[in-house]
Amino acid sequence: MNFIFNSNISDQLKAIAEKVALGKRISEVEGLFLFEKADLGYLAVLANHVRERLHGKKTFFNRNFHIEPTNICIYNCKFCSYVRKIGQEGAWEYNLDQIEDLVHKHKSAQPTEVHIVGGVHPKRDLHYYGEMIQRIKAILPEIHVKGFTAVELEFMIKKARLSLREGLLKLKEYGLDSIPGGGAEIFAPEIRVQVCDEKSTAEKWLEIHETAHSVGLPSNATILYGHIENYAHRIDHIARLRQLQDKTGGFNTFIPLKYRNQNNSLSEIGEVSLLEDLRNFAVSRIFLDNIPHLKAYWPMLGKEKAQLSLSFGVDDIDGTIDDSTKIYSMAGVEDLKPQMTTNQLVELIKSAGFEAVERDTLYNVIKIY
Ligand code: V47
Ligand code: SF4
C-alpha cells in the first residue's frame, strides 16, 4: 500500500465522496485517508448515505441471550479480563445440567437466538459442545444457535481429531446454525503478537470462517480496536474481511468491539473516546461495501452511545441479552447487568429517529415497530 497523500485534502475527500455516492468501492489508501483526515461530520454524511442505501431507516435487533459455558481458557490474551485457570478464584465451568437450567430460565422471554462464547477449556471437545447444542434444542427446538468463536472451534475440532471441514459439518449436524465474530481481534501480525500471541493466527481465523461459509454456516466478524493498533492496522483488518467476503459472501455483520480496559494486562492503556468510536463505525461502513450489516454491541459500548452510532452507519444494535454476559462487565463497562426488553430496544431506536425492526439471526424480519 502507498500511504503518501497528495496535498489537496478537500479534493481527495471530494473524490472519495463521489465514489461513495455512486456506490463504488474505496481503496485501502482512501480508507486510511478517511481515518486520518476526514472530519467526523463528513464521515457521518458518507456513512449514513451507505446505511440508507442498504437499509433506509431500518434498525435491527433480536431477542437473544448468551451462554458463556466457562471462563477457563488455555490462552492469556492481554486484553482479556475474564480468563481464569482451573481452580483459580473466579473460574466457572457449567456442566450440561446447569446449561439446561440456564436455557429454562430464559425460555419465557421467547428468544430466537442463543449466542454461545466462552474460554478455550483444555478438557472439552467438539462432542461435549455438540451435546450442549442438542440439549439446548431439546428445550427450545426453534432457537438459532450462534456459537463458538473461531478460536474455540480450532481447539475443539483439533481435540476431536477432525479436519476443519469435518468438524464444522459435525457441529452443523449437532445443530449449530452460525458462528459469532469473536477471536478476530486485530489481524496485523505485529499487533496480534503483542496482544494475543498464543491464540489462532489471523490466517487460521479467516480459514475457519471461509470453511464455515463453504459448509453453509454463515458468520459474523469483529475487530478489537482502541488499544495499541493504529489506523493502518484497522484498514488492513477490514480489507482482509472484505477480500474474504468477495469470495464467500458468508459474513452477515461486522461488529467493532471497543477495547475496555479494566482488570486486564493492558489496563494502563486508556480507552478511546466516543468520537473515535463513531469515526471507526463510519469508516467501517464506508469501506465494507460487501458486508450488509454493521452492529453496535450495546453491552460493550453503552446504550446511549449505541443510539448515537445509528447516525454513523450502524443499522443493528444486537439484542435483549437478558443479563447473560460477563465478558464486558468484568472489563469495566458501566452496565453490570446488561438487559433490555423488546420495548426498551424499540424505544431506544425510535427516539433516535429510526425504524425498529425485530429480526432473526439471519435478518429475516419478524416484526416492524
Ligand atoms: O474475541 C475480550 C472481545 C470477543 C475484551 O457475533 C473484549 O454477534 C473489549 O465474539 N474489551 C468475544 N472486548 C465476543 C464476541 C461477540 C460479541 C458480540 C457480538 C458477537 C456476534 C460476537 O470479546 C473476543 C474479544 O475481542 N473482548 N476482552 C475487552 N477487555
Ligand atoms: Fe481466552 Fe478468549 Fe480471553 Fe483470549 S479472549 S484469554 S481466547 S477467553
CSV table of C-alpha atoms and ligand atoms in Angstrom, one decimal:
chain,number,residue,atom,x,y,z
A,1,MET,CA,0.0,0.0,0.0
A,2,ASN,CA,1.2,3.5,-0.7
A,3,PHE,CA,0.2,5.9,2.1
A,4,ILE,CA,1.6,9.1,0.6
A,5,PHE,CA,-1.3,11.6,0.4
A,6,ASN,CA,-1.3,14.5,-2.1
A,7,SER,CA,-1.5,17.9,-0.5
A,8,ASN,CA,-5.0,18.9,-1.5
A,9,ILE,CA,-7.1,17.2,1.2
A,10,SER,CA,-10.5,18.6,0.1
A,11,ASP,CA,-10.1,17.4,-3.5
A,12,GLN,CA,-9.3,13.9,-2.2
A,13,LEU,CA,-12.2,13.9,0.1
A,14,LYS,CA,-14.4,15.0,-2.7
A,15,ALA,CA,-13.2,12.3,-5.0
A,16,ILE,CA,-13.9,9.7,-2.2
A,17,ALA,CA,-17.3,11.2,-1.6
A,18,GLU,CA,-18.1,10.9,-5.4
A,19,LYS,CA,-17.2,7.2,-5.3
A,20,VAL,CA,-19.3,6.6,-2.2
A,21,ALA,CA,-22.3,8.4,-3.8
A,22,LEU,CA,-22.0,6.2,-6.9
A,23,GLY,CA,-21.8,3.1,-4.8
A,24,LYS,CA,-18.2,2.4,-5.9
A,25,ARG,CA,-15.6,0.7,-3.7
A,26,ILE,CA,-13.0,2.8,-2.0
A,27,SER,CA,-9.4,1.6,-1.8
A,28,GLU,CA,-7.3,0.9,1.3
A,29,VAL,CA,-5.4,4.2,0.8
A,30,GLU,CA,-8.7,6.0,0.6
A,31,GLY,CA,-9.9,4.3,3.8
A,32,LEU,CA,-6.8,5.3,5.6
A,33,PHE,CA,-7.2,8.8,4.3
A,34,LEU,CA,-10.7,9.0,5.7
A,35,PHE,CA,-9.5,7.7,9.1
A,36,GLU,CA,-6.7,10.3,9.2
A,37,LYS,CA,-8.0,13.4,7.5
A,38,ALA,CA,-11.8,13.5,7.3
A,39,ASP,CA,-13.8,15.3,9.9
A,40,LEU,CA,-16.4,13.4,11.8
A,41,GLY,CA,-19.4,15.3,10.3
A,42,TYR,CA,-18.1,14.4,6.8
A,43,LEU,CA,-17.8,10.8,7.7
A,44,ALA,CA,-21.3,10.8,9.2
A,45,VAL,CA,-22.8,12.0,6.0
A,46,LEU,CA,-21.0,9.4,3.9
A,47,ALA,CA,-21.6,6.5,6.2
A,48,ASN,CA,-25.3,7.4,6.6
A,49,HIS,CA,-25.6,7.6,2.8
A,50,VAL,CA,-24.3,3.9,2.6
A,51,ARG,CA,-26.6,2.9,5.5
A,52,GLU,CA,-29.6,4.5,3.9
A,53,ARG,CA,-28.9,2.9,0.6
A,54,LEU,CA,-28.7,-0.5,2.2
A,55,HIS,CA,-31.4,-0.3,4.9
A,56,GLY,CA,-33.1,3.1,4.8
A,57,LYS,CA,-34.0,3.9,8.4
A,58,LYS,CA,-34.4,0.3,9.5
A,59,THR,CA,-32.5,-0.6,12.6
A,60,PHE,CA,-32.4,-4.3,13.6
A,61,PHE,CA,-32.4,-6.1,16.9
A,62,ASN,CA,-33.3,-9.5,18.1
A,63,ARG,CA,-34.4,-11.4,21.2
A,64,ASN,CA,-31.4,-13.3,22.4
A,65,PHE,CA,-29.4,-14.5,25.4
A,66,HIS,CA,-25.9,-15.5,25.9
A,67,ILE,CA,-24.3,-18.7,27.3
A,68,GLU,CA,-20.7,-18.4,28.5
A,69,PRO,CA,-20.0,-22.1,29.3
A,70,THR,CA,-16.7,-21.3,31.0
A,71,ASN,CA,-14.1,-18.6,31.6
A,72,ILE,CA,-11.4,-21.2,31.9
A,73,CYS,CA,-9.0,-20.8,29.0
A,74,ILE,CA,-5.7,-22.2,27.9
A,75,TYR,CA,-4.8,-18.7,26.4
A,76,ASN,CA,-3.8,-15.5,28.1
A,77,CYS,CA,-4.8,-12.7,25.8
A,78,LYS,CA,-3.6,-9.4,27.3
A,79,PHE,CA,-6.9,-7.6,26.9
A,80,CYS,CA,-9.0,-10.3,28.4
A,81,SER,CA,-10.5,-9.5,31.9
A,82,TYR,CA,-12.4,-12.7,32.3
A,83,VAL,CA,-9.9,-15.5,31.7
A,84,ARG,CA,-9.1,-17.9,34.7
A,85,LYS,CA,-7.3,-21.1,35.1
A,86,ILE,CA,-8.8,-24.4,36.5
A,87,GLY,CA,-9.2,-24.0,40.3
A,88,GLN,CA,-8.4,-20.2,40.3
A,89,GLU,CA,-10.7,-17.9,42.2
A,90,GLY,CA,-13.4,-16.6,39.9
A,91,ALA,CA,-13.3,-19.5,37.5
A,92,TRP,CA,-16.5,-21.1,36.4
A,93,GLU,CA,-17.5,-24.1,34.2
A,94,TYR,CA,-21.1,-25.0,33.8
A,95,ASN,CA,-22.0,-28.7,33.3
A,96,LEU,CA,-24.7,-29.6,30.8
A,97,ASP,CA,-27.4,-29.8,33.5
A,98,GLN,CA,-26.6,-26.3,34.5
A,99,ILE,CA,-26.7,-25.2,30.9
A,100,GLU,CA,-30.2,-26.7,30.7
A,101,ASP,CA,-31.2,-24.7,33.8
A,102,LEU,CA,-30.0,-21.5,32.1
A,103,VAL,CA,-32.0,-22.3,29.0
A,104,HIS,CA,-35.1,-22.9,31.1
A,105,LYS,CA,-34.6,-19.6,32.8
A,106,HIS,CA,-34.6,-17.7,29.5
A,107,LYS,CA,-37.4,-19.7,27.8
A,108,SER,CA,-40.3,-17.5,28.9
A,109,ALA,CA,-38.8,-14.5,27.1
A,110,GLN,CA,-39.2,-16.4,23.8
A,111,PRO,CA,-35.7,-15.8,22.5
A,112,THR,CA,-35.0,-16.5,18.8
A,113,GLU,CA,-31.2,-16.8,19.3
A,114,VAL,CA,-28.7,-18.1,21.8
A,115,HIS,CA,-25.1,-16.8,21.5
A,116,ILE,CA,-22.5,-19.1,22.9
A,117,VAL,CA,-19.0,-17.8,23.5
A,118,GLY,CA,-16.5,-18.7,26.2
A,119,GLY,CA,-12.9,-19.7,27.1
A,120,VAL,CA,-11.0,-22.4,25.4
A,121,HIS,CA,-11.3,-25.1,28.1
A,122,PRO,CA,-8.5,-27.7,27.9
A,123,LYS,CA,-10.8,-30.7,28.7
A,124,ARG,CA,-13.8,-30.0,26.5
A,125,ASP,CA,-14.1,-31.1,22.9
A,126,LEU,CA,-16.5,-30.8,20.0
A,127,HIS,CA,-18.7,-33.7,21.2
A,128,TYR,CA,-19.2,-32.0,24.6
A,129,TYR,CA,-20.3,-28.8,22.8
A,130,GLY,CA,-22.4,-30.9,20.3
A,131,GLU,CA,-24.3,-32.4,23.2
A,132,MET,CA,-24.8,-29.0,24.7
A,133,ILE,CA,-26.4,-27.8,21.4
A,134,GLN,CA,-28.6,-30.8,21.3
A,135,ARG,CA,-29.8,-30.3,24.9
A,136,ILE,CA,-30.5,-26.6,24.2
A,137,LYS,CA,-32.5,-27.5,21.2
A,138,ALA,CA,-34.4,-30.2,23.0
A,139,ILE,CA,-35.8,-27.4,25.2
A,140,LEU,CA,-36.0,-24.7,22.5
A,141,PRO,CA,-36.4,-26.5,19.2
A,142,GLU,CA,-36.8,-23.4,17.1
A,143,ILE,CA,-33.8,-21.5,18.6
A,144,HIS,CA,-30.9,-20.4,16.3
A,145,VAL,CA,-27.6,-21.4,17.9
A,146,LYS,CA,-24.9,-18.9,17.0
A,147,GLY,CA,-21.9,-20.5,18.7
A,148,PHE,CA,-18.2,-20.6,19.3
A,149,THR,CA,-15.5,-18.2,18.1
A,150,ALA,CA,-13.0,-19.5,15.5
A,151,VAL,CA,-10.5,-19.8,18.4
A,152,GLU,CA,-12.8,-22.1,20.3
A,153,LEU,CA,-13.6,-24.0,17.1
A,154,GLU,CA,-10.0,-24.5,16.2
A,155,PHE,CA,-9.2,-26.1,19.5
A,156,MET,CA,-12.3,-28.3,19.9
A,157,ILE,CA,-12.1,-29.6,16.4
A,158,LYS,CA,-8.4,-30.4,16.7
A,159,LYS,CA,-9.1,-32.2,20.1
A,160,ALA,CA,-11.7,-34.3,18.4
A,161,ARG,CA,-9.1,-35.2,15.7
A,162,LEU,CA,-11.1,-33.9,12.8
A,163,SER,CA,-10.3,-31.7,9.9
A,164,LEU,CA,-11.8,-28.2,10.0
A,165,ARG,CA,-14.4,-29.2,7.4
A,166,GLU,CA,-15.3,-32.4,9.1
A,167,GLY,CA,-15.5,-30.7,12.5
A,168,LEU,CA,-17.8,-27.9,11.2
A,169,LEU,CA,-20.0,-30.4,9.4
A,170,LYS,CA,-20.2,-32.4,12.6
A,171,LEU,CA,-21.2,-29.4,14.6
A,172,LYS,CA,-23.8,-28.5,12.0
A,173,GLU,CA,-25.2,-32.0,12.4
A,174,TYR,CA,-25.4,-31.4,16.1
A,175,GLY,CA,-27.5,-28.3,15.4
A,176,LEU,CA,-25.0,-25.4,15.1
A,177,ASP,CA,-26.6,-22.7,12.9
A,178,SER,CA,-24.0,-19.9,12.6
A,179,ILE,CA,-20.7,-18.6,14.0
A,180,PRO,CA,-20.2,-15.4,16.0
A,181,GLY,CA,-17.5,-12.9,15.1
A,182,GLY,CA,-15.2,-13.1,18.1
A,183,GLY,CA,-11.5,-14.0,18.1
A,184,ALA,CA,-10.6,-11.9,15.2
A,185,GLU,CA,-9.1,-9.2,17.4
A,186,ILE,CA,-6.6,-7.5,15.1
A,187,PHE,CA,-5.1,-9.4,12.2
A,188,ALA,CA,-1.9,-7.4,11.6
A,189,PRO,CA,0.9,-9.8,12.9
A,190,GLU,CA,2.9,-7.0,14.6
A,191,ILE,CA,0.0,-6.1,16.8
A,192,ARG,CA,-1.5,-9.6,17.2
A,193,VAL,CA,1.8,-10.9,18.5
A,194,GLN,CA,1.7,-8.3,21.3
A,195,VAL,CA,-1.9,-8.7,22.4
A,196,CYS,CA,-2.7,-12.3,21.8
A,197,ASP,CA,0.3,-14.2,20.6
A,198,GLU,CA,-0.9,-17.7,21.6
A,199,LYS,CA,-4.4,-17.9,20.0
A,200,SER,CA,-5.3,-18.8,16.4
A,201,THR,CA,-3.5,-16.8,13.8
A,202,ALA,CA,-5.2,-14.3,11.5
A,203,GLU,CA,-4.8,-16.8,8.7
A,204,LYS,CA,-6.5,-19.6,10.7
A,205,TRP,CA,-9.3,-17.3,11.8
A,206,LEU,CA,-10.0,-16.5,8.1
A,207,GLU,CA,-9.6,-20.1,7.1
A,208,ILE,CA,-12.2,-21.2,9.7
A,209,HIS,CA,-14.7,-18.6,8.6
A,210,GLU,CA,-14.1,-19.5,4.9
A,211,THR,CA,-14.6,-23.2,5.6
A,212,ALA,CA,-17.7,-22.4,7.7
A,213,HIS,CA,-19.2,-20.4,4.8
A,214,SER,CA,-18.4,-23.3,2.4
A,215,VAL,CA,-20.4,-25.8,4.5
A,216,GLY,CA,-23.4,-23.4,4.8
A,217,LEU,CA,-22.6,-21.9,8.2
A,218,PRO,CA,-22.9,-18.1,8.0
A,219,SER,CA,-20.9,-15.9,10.4
A,220,ASN,CA,-20.1,-12.5,11.8
A,221,ALA,CA,-16.8,-10.7,12.0
A,222,THR,CA,-15.3,-8.4,14.7
A,223,ILE,CA,-12.3,-6.2,15.3
A,224,LEU,CA,-11.0,-5.3,18.7
A,225,TYR,CA,-9.9,-1.7,18.4
A,226,GLY,CA,-8.7,1.1,20.6
A,227,HIS,CA,-5.6,-0.5,22.2
A,228,ILE,CA,-2.2,-0.4,20.6
A,229,GLU,CA,-3.2,-0.6,17.0
A,230,ASN,CA,-3.1,2.3,14.5
A,231,TYR,CA,-5.4,3.3,11.7
A,232,ALA,CA,-3.4,1.3,9.1
A,233,HIS,CA,-3.8,-1.9,11.2
A,234,ARG,CA,-7.6,-1.3,11.2
A,235,ILE,CA,-7.7,-0.8,7.5
A,236,ASP,CA,-5.6,-3.9,7.0
A,237,HIS,CA,-8.1,-5.8,9.1
A,238,ILE,CA,-11.2,-4.7,7.3
A,239,ALA,CA,-9.5,-5.2,3.9
A,240,ARG,CA,-8.9,-8.8,4.7
A,241,LEU,CA,-12.5,-9.3,5.7
A,242,ARG,CA,-13.7,-7.5,2.5
A,243,GLN,CA,-11.5,-9.8,0.5
A,244,LEU,CA,-12.9,-13.0,2.0
A,245,GLN,CA,-16.4,-11.7,1.7
A,246,ASP,CA,-15.9,-11.2,-2.0
A,247,LYS,CA,-15.0,-14.9,-2.2
A,248,THR,CA,-17.7,-16.4,0.0
A,249,GLY,CA,-20.5,-13.8,0.8
A,250,GLY,CA,-20.9,-15.6,4.2
A,251,PHE,CA,-20.5,-12.7,6.6
A,252,ASN,CA,-23.7,-11.1,7.8
A,253,THR,CA,-22.5,-8.5,10.2
A,254,PHE,CA,-19.3,-6.6,11.2
A,255,ILE,CA,-19.0,-5.7,14.9
A,256,PRO,CA,-16.3,-3.3,16.0
A,257,LEU,CA,-15.6,-4.1,19.7
A,258,LYS,CA,-14.1,-1.3,21.7
A,259,TYR,CA,-11.3,-2.3,24.0
A,260,ARG,CA,-12.4,-1.9,27.6
A,261,ASN,CA,-9.5,-1.5,30.0
A,262,GLN,CA,-10.4,-2.8,33.5
A,263,ASN,CA,-8.8,-5.8,35.2
A,264,ASN,CA,-6.5,-7.0,32.4
A,265,SER,CA,-2.8,-6.8,31.5
A,266,LEU,CA,-3.3,-3.8,29.2
A,267,SER,CA,-5.1,-1.7,31.8
A,268,GLU,CA,-2.5,1.0,31.7
A,269,ILE,CA,-3.8,1.9,28.3
A,270,GLY,CA,-6.7,4.3,28.3
A,271,GLU,CA,-9.9,3.8,26.4
A,272,VAL,CA,-10.6,5.7,23.2
A,273,SER,CA,-13.1,8.4,23.1
A,274,LEU,CA,-16.7,8.3,21.8
A,275,LEU,CA,-15.6,10.4,18.8
A,276,GLU,CA,-13.1,7.7,18.0
A,277,ASP,CA,-15.8,5.0,18.3
A,278,LEU,CA,-18.0,7.0,15.8
A,279,ARG,CA,-15.1,7.5,13.4
A,280,ASN,CA,-14.4,3.8,13.5
A,281,PHE,CA,-18.1,2.9,12.8
A,282,ALA,CA,-18.3,5.4,9.9
A,283,VAL,CA,-15.1,4.3,8.1
A,284,SER,CA,-16.1,0.7,8.6
A,285,ARG,CA,-19.5,1.3,7.0
A,286,ILE,CA,-18.0,3.2,4.1
A,287,PHE,CA,-15.2,0.7,3.4
A,288,LEU,CA,-17.0,-2.6,3.9
A,289,ASP,CA,-19.2,-2.4,0.9
A,290,ASN,CA,-20.0,-6.1,0.8
A,291,ILE,CA,-20.9,-6.9,4.4
A,292,PRO,CA,-24.6,-6.0,4.8
A,293,HIS,CA,-24.8,-5.1,8.5
A,294,LEU,CA,-22.8,-3.0,10.9
A,295,LYS,CA,-23.5,-3.7,14.6
A,296,ALA,CA,-23.0,-1.6,17.7
A,297,TYR,CA,-22.9,-4.1,20.5
A,298,TRP,CA,-24.7,-2.1,23.2
A,299,PRO,CA,-23.4,-4.1,26.3
A,300,MET,CA,-19.9,-3.1,25.3
A,301,LEU,CA,-20.5,0.4,24.1
A,302,GLY,CA,-23.4,1.6,26.4
A,303,LYS,CA,-27.0,2.3,25.4
A,304,GLU,CA,-26.7,6.0,24.5
A,305,LYS,CA,-23.5,5.6,22.5
A,306,ALA,CA,-25.1,2.8,20.6
A,307,GLN,CA,-28.1,5.0,19.9
A,308,LEU,CA,-25.8,7.8,18.6
A,309,SER,CA,-23.9,5.3,16.4
A,310,LEU,CA,-27.1,4.8,14.3
A,311,SER,CA,-26.2,8.2,12.6
A,312,PHE,CA,-22.7,6.9,11.8
A,313,GLY,CA,-23.5,3.8,9.7
A,314,VAL,CA,-24.8,1.4,12.3
A,315,ASP,CA,-28.0,-0.5,11.5
A,316,ASP,CA,-28.0,-3.2,14.2
A,317,ILE,CA,-27.8,-3.0,18.0
A,318,ASP,CA,-27.8,-6.7,18.8
A,319,GLY,CA,-30.5,-7.9,21.2
A,320,THR,CA,-32.2,-8.1,24.6
A,321,ILE,CA,-29.2,-10.1,26.1
A,322,ASP,CA,-31.2,-10.7,29.3
A,323,ASP,CA,-28.4,-10.2,31.8
A,324,SER,CA,-26.5,-13.2,30.4
A,325,THR,CA,-23.0,-11.9,29.6
A,326,LYS,CA,-20.0,-11.2,31.9
A,327,ILE,CA,-17.2,-10.6,29.3
A,328,TYR,CA,-17.8,-6.9,29.4
A,329,SER,CA,-18.9,-6.4,32.9
A,330,MET,CA,-15.6,-7.8,34.0
A,331,ALA,CA,-13.7,-5.5,31.6
A,332,GLY,CA,-15.2,-2.3,33.1
A,333,VAL,CA,-18.5,-1.4,31.4
A,334,GLU,CA,-20.9,0.7,33.3
A,335,ASP,CA,-23.9,-1.6,32.9
A,336,LEU,CA,-23.1,-4.7,35.1
A,337,LYS,CA,-26.4,-6.5,34.3
A,338,PRO,CA,-27.0,-5.9,30.6
A,339,GLN,CA,-30.6,-6.4,29.8
A,340,MET,CA,-33.2,-4.6,27.7
A,341,THR,CA,-36.8,-5.6,27.0
A,342,THR,CA,-38.1,-5.5,23.4
A,343,ASN,CA,-40.0,-2.3,24.3
A,344,GLN,CA,-36.9,-0.6,25.6
A,345,LEU,CA,-34.9,-1.5,22.5
A,346,VAL,CA,-37.7,-0.2,20.3
A,347,GLU,CA,-37.9,3.0,22.2
A,348,LEU,CA,-34.1,3.4,22.0
A,349,ILE,CA,-34.2,3.1,18.3
A,350,LYS,CA,-37.3,5.2,17.7
A,351,SER,CA,-36.2,8.0,19.9
A,352,ALA,CA,-33.1,8.4,17.7
A,353,GLY,CA,-35.4,8.8,14.6
A,354,PHE,CA,-35.0,5.3,13.2
A,355,GLU,CA,-37.4,2.4,12.4
A,356,ALA,CA,-37.2,-0.5,14.8
A,357,VAL,CA,-37.2,-4.0,13.2
A,358,GLU,CA,-37.1,-7.2,15.1
A,359,ARG,CA,-35.1,-9.8,13.1
A,360,ASP,CA,-34.0,-13.3,13.5
A,361,THR,CA,-30.2,-14.1,13.4
A,362,LEU,CA,-30.2,-14.2,9.6
A,363,TYR,CA,-32.0,-10.9,9.3
A,364,ASN,CA,-35.4,-12.2,8.3
A,365,VAL,CA,-37.9,-9.7,9.5
A,366,ILE,CA,-40.0,-10.8,12.5
A,367,LYS,CA,-41.8,-7.6,13.3
A,368,ILE,CA,-41.6,-3.9,12.3
A,369,TYR,CA,-42.5,-1.5,15.1
B,1,V47,O1,-12.9,-12.0,20.7
B,1,V47,C1,-12.4,-9.7,25.2
B,1,V47,C2,-13.6,-9.4,23.0
B,1,V47,C3,-14.8,-11.1,21.9
B,1,V47,C4,-12.3,-7.6,25.8
B,1,V47,O2,-21.0,-12.3,16.6
B,1,V47,C5,-13.0,-7.7,24.6
B,1,V47,O3,-22.8,-11.1,17.2
B,1,V47,C6,-13.3,-5.4,24.6
B,1,V47,O4,-17.5,-12.9,20.0
B,1,V47,N1,-12.6,-5.2,25.8
B,1,V47,C7,-15.8,-12.1,22.1
B,1,V47,N2,-13.5,-6.6,24.0
B,1,V47,C8,-17.2,-11.6,21.9
B,1,V47,C9,-17.9,-12.0,20.6
B,1,V47,C10,-19.1,-11.2,20.1
B,1,V47,C11,-19.6,-10.2,20.9
B,1,V47,C12,-20.7,-9.5,20.4
B,1,V47,C13,-21.4,-10.0,19.3
B,1,V47,C14,-20.9,-11.0,18.6
B,1,V47,C15,-21.6,-11.5,17.4
B,1,V47,C16,-19.7,-11.7,19.0
B,1,V47,O5,-14.8,-10.2,23.1
B,1,V47,C17,-13.3,-11.5,21.9
B,1,V47,C18,-12.6,-10.2,22.2
B,1,V47,O6,-12.4,-9.5,21.0
B,1,V47,N3,-13.1,-9.0,24.3
B,1,V47,N4,-12.0,-8.9,26.2
B,1,V47,C19,-12.1,-6.3,26.4
B,1,V47,N5,-11.4,-6.2,27.5
B,2,SF4,FE1,-9.2,-17.0,26.2
B,2,SF4,FE2,-10.9,-15.6,24.7
B,2,SF4,FE3,-9.9,-14.5,26.9
B,2,SF4,FE4,-8.3,-14.9,24.9
B,2,SF4,S1,-10.1,-13.5,24.9
B,2,SF4,S2,-7.9,-15.4,27.0
B,2,SF4,S3,-9.1,-16.8,24.0
B,2,SF4,S4,-11.3,-16.2,26.8
